[in-house]
Amino acid sequence: MARIYPFRALRYNPAMVRLQDVVTQPYDKISPAMQQAYYQRSPYNLVRIILGLPELFDGDGARDVYRRAARDFDSWRRDGILAQESEACIFAYSQTFTIPGSGDRCERKGFIALGELYDYAANVVFRHEQTLSSPKTDRLNLLRATRAHFGQIFMLYSDPGLSAESLLFRSTAAPDIEVTDEYDVLHRVWRVSDPGIINLLTTAIEDKKLIIADGHHRYETALQYAREHAPGEIPAQTERATGTAPQPPYAEAAAMMTFVNMDQDGLVILPTHRVVHGLKEFNPAAFLQAVRAKFKVETLERANADELARRLRAIKDRFAVVAVTATGEYLLTAKSGEASSGSAVDRQQNLDTAQLQSQILEEVLGITPEAIRNQTNLRYVREASEALDQVTRDGGNVAFIMKPVTLDELREVAFAGEVMPQKSTDFYPKLLSGLTIYALD
């Protein structure tokens, strides 16, 4: 049973700061250049809390970053930079954006609420990606220091009837929050405090299974923190019939999430391209000869990145990837006669990212799973043009231009209890951090 709750969010006070200057992309999407730019925008930009820079006279630099985050968070609350809602709410959240590479304008709708945390074994929340220990340690240190969630975990659920959308987006009222980010995505948020709507929404979600789209590390961090703080005897939830907003059994038992219906239009998954670099013995001709033993290889005419990506998207084969070396561009597809069995192993191997990793990165190029996890010889990039540039201009060994994973593939793998290779999905756009904040105290 998936439980969601309204909450008394902390929000930036528009009388004290300009929202455009203080919200950020999720912490793991903030490049060093973006981090510097955020610092320069405002002394109250959220980056100072979620991804602070070490300072010159830090003693224990890492620990000081978290202490400083807690200090700033406390002072911003005290000084009124952050103000708390007077009543528990959920928040309708709309993102209007242009799909990269296509020019089509879309809108994605969802809502922000607290979501109860469950072990994966409970079969309520499902993951689709492996996690790494280092990011979880970092996020846990920040959570312990600040006792707050600053960004939302991106959750998917299925509802062909579009119940939440019909409840939350029928009003023509002006949004409480409206901000455009650096990718020209328009984010709009409406606060919803009506107990009747909240009750209908929480009831509608109860029987849903949830898939983590983005935020696996933060979800597992929050779950660990919840375990650390679980009371010996968990108090009963407040009954909805009393008129009091239901609350989690204890503050740490929930995290802030954005729930998005995967049956709506506007849910976009972009491919994440791969660039192999630093292989001293790499030889393009030998590489292609080894690949031909596993896949069909077709030499392509020179084309720009957008044309390569468009051509790739039109191919419906089980496996199709474009490999780019210094000597040319090549379409790799599955050999004829290779049928799918529908088994768990085959379900994974039907994914382009899985076949690329096991049969090309590991077997042909000899990159170990550990090196892939640590990105020792591998970079992940969103733009196909950047992947090409890293080979043709920056000395990369080979780039792989990928097709996006489909929602059906994601759903099938996640609900089977399996995981995809790292960076298999790139949901676009990202959820802004700092729109709402869930303070545990």
Short mmCIF file of C-alpha atoms in Angstrom, two decimals:
data_model
loop_
_atom_site.label_atom_id
_atom_site.label_comp_id
_atom_site.label_asym_id
_atom_site.label_seq_id
_atom_site.Cartn_x
_atom_site.Cartn_y
_atom_site.Cartn_z
CA MET A 1 0.00 0.00 0.00
CA ALA A 2 1.52 3.32 -1.09
CA ARG A 3 0.90 6.03 1.50
CA ILE A 4 1.26 9.72 0.76
CA TYR A 5 0.82 12.69 3.07
CA PRO A 6 0.37 16.46 2.88
CA PHE A 7 3.01 18.46 4.74
CA ARG A 8 3.81 21.93 6.01
CA ALA A 9 6.50 22.72 3.49
CA LEU A 10 9.21 25.30 3.89
CA ARG A 11 9.31 27.63 0.88
CA TYR A 12 11.51 30.52 -0.15
CA ASN A 13 9.94 33.81 0.90
CA PRO A 14 9.31 35.86 -2.29
CA ALA A 15 9.47 39.06 -0.25
CA MET A 16 13.09 38.27 0.65
CA VAL A 17 14.54 36.58 -2.45
CA ARG A 18 13.84 36.14 -6.16
CA LEU A 19 13.04 32.46 -6.73
CA GLN A 20 14.94 32.43 -10.03
CA ASP A 21 18.12 33.14 -8.06
CA VAL A 22 17.84 30.42 -5.43
CA VAL A 23 16.46 27.17 -6.92
CA THR A 24 18.75 24.61 -8.59
CA GLN A 25 18.88 21.47 -10.65
CA PRO A 26 19.19 18.24 -8.60
CA TYR A 27 22.55 17.95 -6.85
CA ASP A 28 23.85 15.17 -9.12
CA LYS A 29 23.15 17.25 -12.24
CA ILE A 30 25.09 20.29 -11.03
CA SER A 31 28.40 20.62 -12.89
CA PRO A 32 31.31 22.57 -11.35
CA ALA A 33 30.50 25.49 -13.68
CA MET A 34 26.85 25.44 -12.61
CA GLN A 35 27.89 25.25 -8.97
CA GLN A 36 29.96 28.42 -9.34
CA ALA A 37 27.15 30.17 -11.21
CA TYR A 38 24.63 29.27 -8.50
CA TYR A 39 26.99 30.61 -5.83
CA GLN A 40 27.21 33.92 -7.65
CA ARG A 41 23.44 34.29 -8.12
CA SER A 42 22.53 34.69 -4.46
CA PRO A 43 23.93 34.16 -0.94
CA TYR A 44 20.73 32.15 -0.40
CA ASN A 45 21.01 29.85 -3.41
CA LEU A 46 20.21 26.29 -2.36
CA VAL A 47 23.48 24.99 -3.80
CA ARG A 48 25.18 26.29 -0.65
CA ILE A 49 23.26 23.64 1.27
CA ILE A 50 22.90 20.71 -1.12
CA LEU A 51 26.34 20.94 -2.79
CA GLY A 52 28.47 23.37 -0.83
CA LEU A 53 32.02 24.30 -1.78
CA PRO A 54 34.89 23.70 0.65
CA GLU A 55 36.35 26.90 2.05
CA LEU A 56 39.97 27.94 2.48
CA PHE A 57 40.29 27.45 6.22
CA ASP A 58 38.17 24.34 6.61
CA GLY A 59 39.69 21.99 9.15
CA ASP A 60 38.06 18.73 8.20
CA GLY A 61 36.88 19.97 4.80
CA ALA A 62 34.21 17.37 4.14
CA ARG A 63 32.71 17.62 7.60
CA ASP A 64 32.78 21.40 7.52
CA VAL A 65 30.73 21.44 4.30
CA TYR A 66 27.88 19.62 6.07
CA ARG A 67 28.18 21.73 9.22
CA ARG A 68 28.02 24.87 7.12
CA ALA A 69 24.92 23.53 5.31
CA ALA A 70 23.18 23.00 8.66
CA ARG A 71 24.24 26.45 9.88
CA ASP A 72 22.93 28.19 6.75
CA PHE A 73 19.69 26.24 6.79
CA ASP A 74 19.05 27.21 10.41
CA SER A 75 19.86 30.88 9.81
CA TRP A 76 17.69 31.11 6.67
CA ARG A 77 14.74 29.76 8.65
CA ARG A 78 15.44 32.10 11.55
CA ASP A 79 15.79 35.15 9.28
CA GLY A 80 12.63 34.44 7.28
CA ILE A 81 14.37 33.56 4.02
CA LEU A 82 12.49 30.27 4.29
CA ALA A 83 8.93 30.39 5.58
CA GLN A 84 6.76 27.46 6.63
CA GLU A 85 3.24 26.83 5.37
CA SER A 86 0.55 27.41 8.00
CA GLU A 87 -1.24 24.17 7.10
CA ALA A 88 -0.42 20.82 5.56
CA CYS A 89 -0.63 20.85 1.75
CA ILE A 90 0.24 18.93 -1.34
CA PHE A 91 1.45 20.80 -4.41
CA ALA A 92 0.34 20.39 -8.01
CA TYR A 93 3.47 20.64 -10.18
CA SER A 94 3.58 21.32 -13.92
CA GLN A 95 6.64 21.48 -16.18
CA THR A 96 6.34 22.89 -19.71
CA PHE A 97 9.35 22.21 -21.92
CA THR A 98 10.75 21.59 -25.39
CA ILE A 99 11.97 18.05 -26.06
CA PRO A 100 15.69 18.21 -26.93
CA GLY A 101 16.36 17.22 -30.50
CA SER A 102 12.74 17.42 -31.65
CA GLY A 103 11.49 20.94 -30.95
CA ASP A 104 8.12 19.61 -29.71
CA ARG A 105 6.63 21.49 -26.76
CA CYS A 106 5.22 19.31 -23.95
CA GLU A 107 3.76 19.56 -20.47
CA ARG A 108 4.36 17.04 -17.69
CA LYS A 109 2.06 17.11 -14.67
CA GLY A 110 2.48 15.65 -11.22
CA PHE A 111 2.24 16.53 -7.56
CA ILE A 112 4.59 16.98 -4.61
CA ALA A 113 3.76 15.20 -1.35
CA LEU A 114 5.43 13.13 1.31
CA GLY A 115 5.76 9.48 0.39
CA GLU A 116 6.21 6.75 2.98
CA LEU A 117 9.47 4.82 2.67
CA TYR A 118 9.39 1.07 2.05
CA ASP A 119 11.99 -1.65 1.72
CA TYR A 120 12.10 -2.93 -1.85
CA ALA A 121 11.05 -6.35 -0.50
CA ALA A 122 7.62 -4.88 0.35
CA ASN A 123 6.88 -4.63 -3.41
CA VAL A 124 5.49 -1.12 -3.10
CA VAL A 125 8.49 0.86 -4.36
CA PHE A 126 10.58 -0.56 -7.21
CA ARG A 127 13.98 0.58 -8.43
CA HIS A 128 15.41 0.27 -11.91
CA GLU A 129 19.05 1.24 -11.25
CA GLN A 130 21.94 0.13 -9.08
CA THR A 131 23.31 2.63 -6.57
CA LEU A 132 26.85 3.48 -5.47
CA SER A 133 28.03 3.82 -1.89
CA SER A 134 29.84 7.17 -2.23
CA PRO A 135 26.80 9.30 -3.24
CA LYS A 136 24.71 7.65 -0.53
CA THR A 137 27.33 8.45 2.12
CA ASP A 138 27.38 12.08 0.96
CA ARG A 139 23.60 12.45 1.02
CA LEU A 140 23.35 10.70 4.40
CA ASN A 141 25.89 13.10 5.91
CA LEU A 142 23.85 16.04 4.59
CA LEU A 143 20.57 14.58 5.87
CA ARG A 144 22.04 13.93 9.31
CA ALA A 145 23.41 17.48 9.51
CA THR A 146 20.32 19.34 8.27
CA ARG A 147 17.46 16.93 9.02
CA ALA A 148 15.67 18.07 5.89
CA HIS A 149 14.87 16.95 2.34
CA PHE A 150 15.55 19.70 -0.22
CA GLY A 151 14.74 17.94 -3.50
CA GLN A 152 12.00 15.56 -4.51
CA ILE A 153 12.45 11.92 -5.40
CA PHE A 154 10.83 11.37 -8.82
CA MET A 155 8.22 8.58 -8.56
CA LEU A 156 6.19 6.98 -11.35
CA TYR A 157 2.83 5.28 -10.97
CA SER A 158 0.20 4.01 -13.41
CA ASP A 159 -3.31 5.43 -13.66
CA PRO A 160 -4.87 5.37 -17.15
CA GLY A 161 -7.89 7.21 -15.71
CA LEU A 162 -5.73 10.28 -14.91
CA SER A 163 -7.39 10.72 -11.49
CA ALA A 164 -4.75 13.03 -9.99
CA GLU A 165 -4.62 15.22 -13.07
CA SER A 166 -8.40 15.72 -13.06
CA LEU A 167 -8.37 16.58 -9.35
CA LEU A 168 -5.40 18.94 -9.34
CA PHE A 169 -5.35 20.75 -12.67
CA ARG A 170 -8.96 21.78 -13.20
CA SER A 171 -8.50 25.18 -11.55
CA THR A 172 -7.56 28.26 -13.55
CA ALA A 173 -5.98 29.97 -10.54
CA ALA A 174 -2.57 31.58 -10.96
CA PRO A 175 0.30 29.39 -9.71
CA ASP A 176 1.88 30.05 -6.32
CA ILE A 177 5.31 29.46 -7.87
CA GLU A 178 6.39 30.18 -11.45
CA VAL A 179 10.01 29.99 -12.50
CA THR A 180 11.94 29.22 -15.70
CA ASP A 181 15.19 27.28 -15.35
CA GLU A 182 18.42 27.35 -17.37
CA TYR A 183 17.02 24.80 -19.86
CA ASP A 184 14.00 27.03 -20.62
CA VAL A 185 11.69 24.72 -18.66
CA LEU A 186 8.73 26.53 -17.10
CA HIS A 187 8.00 25.18 -13.60
CA ARG A 188 4.65 26.04 -12.03
CA VAL A 189 3.40 24.99 -8.59
CA TRP A 190 -0.05 25.34 -7.00
CA ARG A 191 -0.60 24.76 -3.29
CA VAL A 192 -3.56 22.47 -2.49
CA SER A 193 -4.90 22.46 1.07
CA ASP A 194 -8.49 21.32 0.50
CA PRO A 195 -8.94 18.25 2.78
CA GLY A 196 -11.48 16.72 0.38
CA ILE A 197 -9.07 16.81 -2.58
CA ILE A 198 -6.20 15.54 -0.42
CA ASN A 199 -8.34 12.67 0.87
CA LEU A 200 -9.39 11.67 -2.66
CA LEU A 201 -5.79 11.82 -3.87
CA THR A 202 -4.32 9.79 -1.01
CA THR A 203 -7.04 7.16 -1.51
CA ALA A 204 -6.40 7.04 -5.27
CA ILE A 205 -2.68 6.34 -4.73
CA GLU A 206 -3.06 3.65 -2.04
CA ASP A 207 -3.22 0.70 -4.44
CA LYS A 208 -0.44 1.90 -6.73
CA LYS A 209 3.00 0.45 -7.21
CA LEU A 210 5.74 3.07 -7.50
CA ILE A 211 8.87 3.09 -9.66
CA ILE A 212 11.78 5.38 -8.82
CA ALA A 213 12.49 7.36 -12.00
CA ASP A 214 15.20 9.61 -10.51
CA GLY A 215 16.62 9.73 -7.01
CA HIS A 216 17.65 6.14 -6.22
CA HIS A 217 20.54 7.31 -4.02
CA ARG A 218 18.37 9.76 -2.10
CA TYR A 219 15.62 7.17 -1.65
CA GLU A 220 17.98 4.58 -0.19
CA THR A 221 19.62 7.26 1.97
CA ALA A 222 16.22 8.33 3.33
CA LEU A 223 15.31 4.70 3.97
CA GLN A 224 18.51 4.13 5.94
CA TYR A 225 17.90 7.30 7.95
CA ALA A 226 14.33 6.16 8.68
CA ARG A 227 15.64 2.86 10.03
CA GLU A 228 18.09 4.72 12.28
CA HIS A 229 15.25 6.75 13.82
CA ALA A 230 12.42 4.23 13.92
CA PRO A 231 10.81 4.31 17.37
CA GLY A 232 10.34 1.06 19.25
CA GLU A 233 6.60 1.36 18.93
CA ILE A 234 5.31 3.29 15.90
CA PRO A 235 2.25 5.40 16.77
CA ALA A 236 -0.95 4.88 14.82
CA GLN A 237 -1.62 7.24 11.94
CA THR A 238 -4.13 10.02 12.42
CA GLU A 239 -7.47 8.98 10.96
CA ARG A 240 -8.59 10.97 7.94
CA ALA A 241 -12.15 11.03 9.33
CA THR A 242 -11.12 13.26 12.23
CA GLY A 243 -10.50 16.13 9.83
CA THR A 244 -6.82 16.27 10.79
CA ALA A 245 -4.36 15.82 7.93
CA PRO A 246 -2.82 12.33 8.08
CA GLN A 247 0.84 12.26 9.01
CA PRO A 248 3.65 9.70 8.66
CA PRO A 249 4.08 7.41 11.68
CA TYR A 250 7.23 9.43 12.49
CA ALA A 251 8.91 12.27 10.64
CA GLU A 252 11.81 10.25 9.22
CA ALA A 253 9.47 7.56 7.83
CA ALA A 254 8.68 9.68 4.76
CA ALA A 255 10.55 11.72 2.18
CA MET A 256 9.50 14.45 -0.23
CA MET A 257 8.51 13.03 -3.62
CA THR A 258 7.00 14.15 -6.90
CA PHE A 259 4.49 11.63 -8.21
CA VAL A 260 4.01 11.46 -12.00
CA ASN A 261 1.51 9.29 -13.84
CA MET A 262 3.33 7.26 -16.48
CA ASP A 263 0.11 6.98 -18.52
CA GLN A 264 -0.03 10.71 -19.28
CA ASP A 265 1.42 12.46 -22.29
CA GLY A 266 4.59 14.44 -21.68
CA LEU A 267 6.74 11.80 -20.01
CA VAL A 268 10.05 11.92 -21.87
CA ILE A 269 13.08 9.64 -21.50
CA LEU A 270 16.23 10.77 -23.27
CA PRO A 271 19.17 8.51 -24.16
CA THR A 272 22.46 8.77 -22.33
CA HIS A 273 25.38 8.32 -24.72
CA ARG A 274 28.66 6.63 -23.79
CA VAL A 275 32.23 7.74 -24.53
CA VAL A 276 35.13 5.34 -23.95
CA HIS A 277 38.46 7.03 -23.31
CA GLY A 278 41.94 6.33 -21.99
CA LEU A 279 42.41 2.87 -23.56
CA LYS A 280 46.06 3.00 -24.64
CA GLU A 281 45.92 -0.02 -26.93
CA PHE A 282 42.67 0.92 -28.69
CA ASN A 283 42.70 0.28 -32.43
CA PRO A 284 39.56 1.15 -34.45
CA ALA A 285 40.08 -1.59 -37.06
CA ALA A 286 40.67 -4.31 -34.45
CA PHE A 287 37.68 -3.05 -32.47
CA LEU A 288 35.35 -3.32 -35.49
CA GLN A 289 36.67 -6.77 -36.35
CA ALA A 290 35.88 -8.01 -32.84
CA VAL A 291 32.43 -6.39 -32.88
CA ARG A 292 31.56 -8.07 -36.21
CA ALA A 293 31.73 -11.44 -34.45
CA LYS A 294 28.77 -10.36 -32.31
CA PHE A 295 26.76 -7.82 -34.33
CA LYS A 296 26.03 -6.69 -37.87
CA VAL A 297 28.19 -3.67 -38.68
CA GLU A 298 27.17 -1.16 -41.36
CA THR A 299 29.44 1.74 -42.34
CA LEU A 300 27.50 5.00 -42.37
CA GLU A 301 28.03 8.12 -44.38
CA ARG A 302 29.38 11.05 -42.36
CA ALA A 303 26.52 12.87 -40.65
CA ASN A 304 26.03 15.36 -37.85
CA ALA A 305 24.98 14.23 -34.41
CA ASP A 306 21.30 15.12 -34.81
CA GLU A 307 21.04 13.14 -38.04
CA LEU A 308 22.69 10.10 -36.43
CA ALA A 309 20.30 10.27 -33.47
CA ARG A 310 17.26 10.63 -35.77
CA ARG A 311 18.34 7.67 -37.88
CA LEU A 312 18.88 5.57 -34.78
CA ARG A 313 15.45 6.38 -33.33
CA ALA A 314 13.81 5.14 -36.54
CA ILE A 315 15.35 1.67 -36.21
CA LYS A 316 13.08 -0.85 -34.48
CA ASP A 317 15.60 -3.69 -34.19
CA ARG A 318 16.10 -5.30 -30.80
CA PHE A 319 19.58 -3.79 -30.65
CA ALA A 320 20.79 -0.72 -32.51
CA VAL A 321 23.70 1.52 -31.53
CA VAL A 322 25.93 3.86 -33.54
CA ALA A 323 29.64 3.54 -32.80
CA VAL A 324 31.84 6.51 -33.70
CA THR A 325 35.62 6.19 -33.95
CA ALA A 326 38.27 8.47 -35.44
CA THR A 327 37.94 6.52 -38.70
CA GLY A 328 34.15 6.65 -39.18
CA GLU A 329 30.62 5.98 -37.98
CA TYR A 330 29.10 2.51 -37.84
CA LEU A 331 25.62 1.14 -37.17
CA LEU A 332 25.66 -1.95 -34.94
CA THR A 333 22.53 -4.12 -34.98
CA ALA A 334 21.60 -7.62 -33.82
CA LYS A 335 22.33 -10.48 -36.19
CA SER A 336 19.26 -12.03 -37.81
CA GLY A 337 17.74 -15.14 -36.26
CA GLU A 338 18.38 -14.12 -32.66
CA ALA A 339 14.97 -14.49 -31.04
CA SER A 340 13.84 -13.31 -27.65
CA SER A 341 12.91 -15.99 -25.12
CA GLY A 342 11.21 -13.65 -22.63
CA SER A 343 13.33 -14.95 -19.74
CA ALA A 344 14.75 -12.67 -17.06
CA VAL A 345 18.20 -12.89 -18.62
CA ASP A 346 16.78 -12.17 -22.05
CA ARG A 347 14.72 -9.27 -20.68
CA GLN A 348 17.95 -7.63 -19.59
CA GLN A 349 19.82 -8.49 -22.76
CA ASN A 350 17.07 -6.94 -24.88
CA LEU A 351 18.17 -3.57 -23.53
CA ASP A 352 20.67 -1.76 -25.72
CA THR A 353 22.54 -0.52 -22.64
CA ALA A 354 22.85 -4.05 -21.23
CA GLN A 355 24.11 -5.56 -24.49
CA LEU A 356 26.54 -2.70 -24.99
CA GLN A 357 27.92 -3.10 -21.48
CA SER A 358 28.29 -6.87 -21.40
CA GLN A 359 29.22 -7.68 -25.00
CA ILE A 360 31.17 -4.60 -26.09
CA LEU A 361 32.46 -2.62 -23.12
CA GLU A 362 33.38 -5.68 -21.06
CA GLU A 363 34.05 -8.47 -23.59
CA VAL A 364 35.44 -6.55 -26.58
CA LEU A 365 37.10 -3.57 -24.90
CA GLY A 366 38.04 -5.34 -21.67
CA ILE A 367 36.63 -2.64 -19.34
CA THR A 368 35.82 -4.25 -16.00
CA PRO A 369 32.43 -3.80 -14.28
CA GLU A 370 34.26 -1.96 -11.48
CA ALA A 371 35.83 0.46 -13.97
CA ILE A 372 32.40 1.02 -15.51
CA ARG A 373 30.86 1.74 -12.09
CA ASN A 374 33.70 4.14 -11.25
CA GLN A 375 33.64 5.69 -14.75
CA THR A 376 37.39 5.07 -15.05
CA ASN A 377 37.30 4.67 -18.84
CA LEU A 378 33.73 5.75 -19.48
CA ARG A 379 31.88 9.06 -19.62
CA TYR A 380 28.12 9.57 -19.87
CA VAL A 381 26.81 12.52 -21.90
CA ARG A 382 23.30 13.69 -22.80
CA GLU A 383 24.07 15.40 -26.12
CA ALA A 384 25.05 13.26 -29.11
CA SER A 385 27.08 16.19 -30.46
CA GLU A 386 29.19 16.24 -27.30
CA ALA A 387 29.81 12.50 -27.59
CA LEU A 388 31.04 12.94 -31.18
CA ASP A 389 33.23 15.90 -30.22
CA GLN A 390 34.92 13.90 -27.49
CA VAL A 391 36.09 11.42 -30.15
CA THR A 392 36.80 13.70 -33.12
CA ARG A 393 38.37 16.59 -31.16
CA ASP A 394 39.27 15.43 -27.66
CA GLY A 395 40.93 12.08 -28.31
CA GLY A 396 38.25 9.72 -27.03
CA ASN A 397 38.54 6.14 -28.22
CA VAL A 398 34.96 5.45 -29.29
CA ALA A 399 31.53 6.98 -28.66
CA PHE A 400 28.28 5.05 -28.63
CA ILE A 401 25.14 6.95 -29.65
CA MET A 402 22.16 5.31 -27.94
CA LYS A 403 18.40 5.06 -28.35
CA PRO A 404 16.30 5.93 -25.28
CA VAL A 405 14.90 3.19 -23.09
CA THR A 406 11.12 2.95 -23.49
CA LEU A 407 8.61 3.19 -20.67
CA ASP A 408 7.49 -0.38 -21.38
CA GLU A 409 11.06 -1.62 -20.97
CA LEU A 410 11.48 0.34 -17.76
CA ARG A 411 8.21 -0.94 -16.32
CA GLU A 412 8.96 -4.55 -17.22
CA VAL A 413 12.44 -4.55 -15.72
CA ALA A 414 11.46 -2.67 -12.55
CA PHE A 415 8.38 -4.75 -11.73
CA ALA A 416 10.42 -7.93 -12.31
CA GLY A 417 12.69 -6.81 -9.47
CA GLU A 418 15.66 -6.30 -11.79
CA VAL A 419 17.93 -3.34 -12.46
CA MET A 420 19.32 -1.76 -15.61
CA PRO A 421 22.93 -0.73 -16.16
CA GLN A 422 23.91 2.62 -14.73
CA LYS A 423 22.65 5.67 -16.66
CA SER A 424 20.15 3.72 -18.73
CA THR A 425 17.47 6.40 -18.36
CA ASP A 426 17.50 10.19 -18.43
CA PHE A 427 14.07 11.55 -17.56
CA TYR A 428 13.66 15.06 -18.92
CA PRO A 429 13.23 17.62 -17.54
CA LYS A 430 14.59 17.28 -14.00
CA LEU A 431 12.67 18.34 -10.91
CA LEU A 432 13.91 21.62 -9.46
CA SER A 433 15.33 21.55 -5.94
CA GLY A 434 14.15 24.25 -3.58
CA LEU A 435 10.55 24.58 -4.73
CA THR A 436 9.46 22.99 -1.45
CA ILE A 437 11.50 21.69 1.50
CA TYR A 438 10.55 19.01 4.05
CA ALA A 439 12.09 19.78 7.44
CA LEU A 440 11.97 16.91 9.91
CA ASP A 441 12.05 19.29 12.88
#
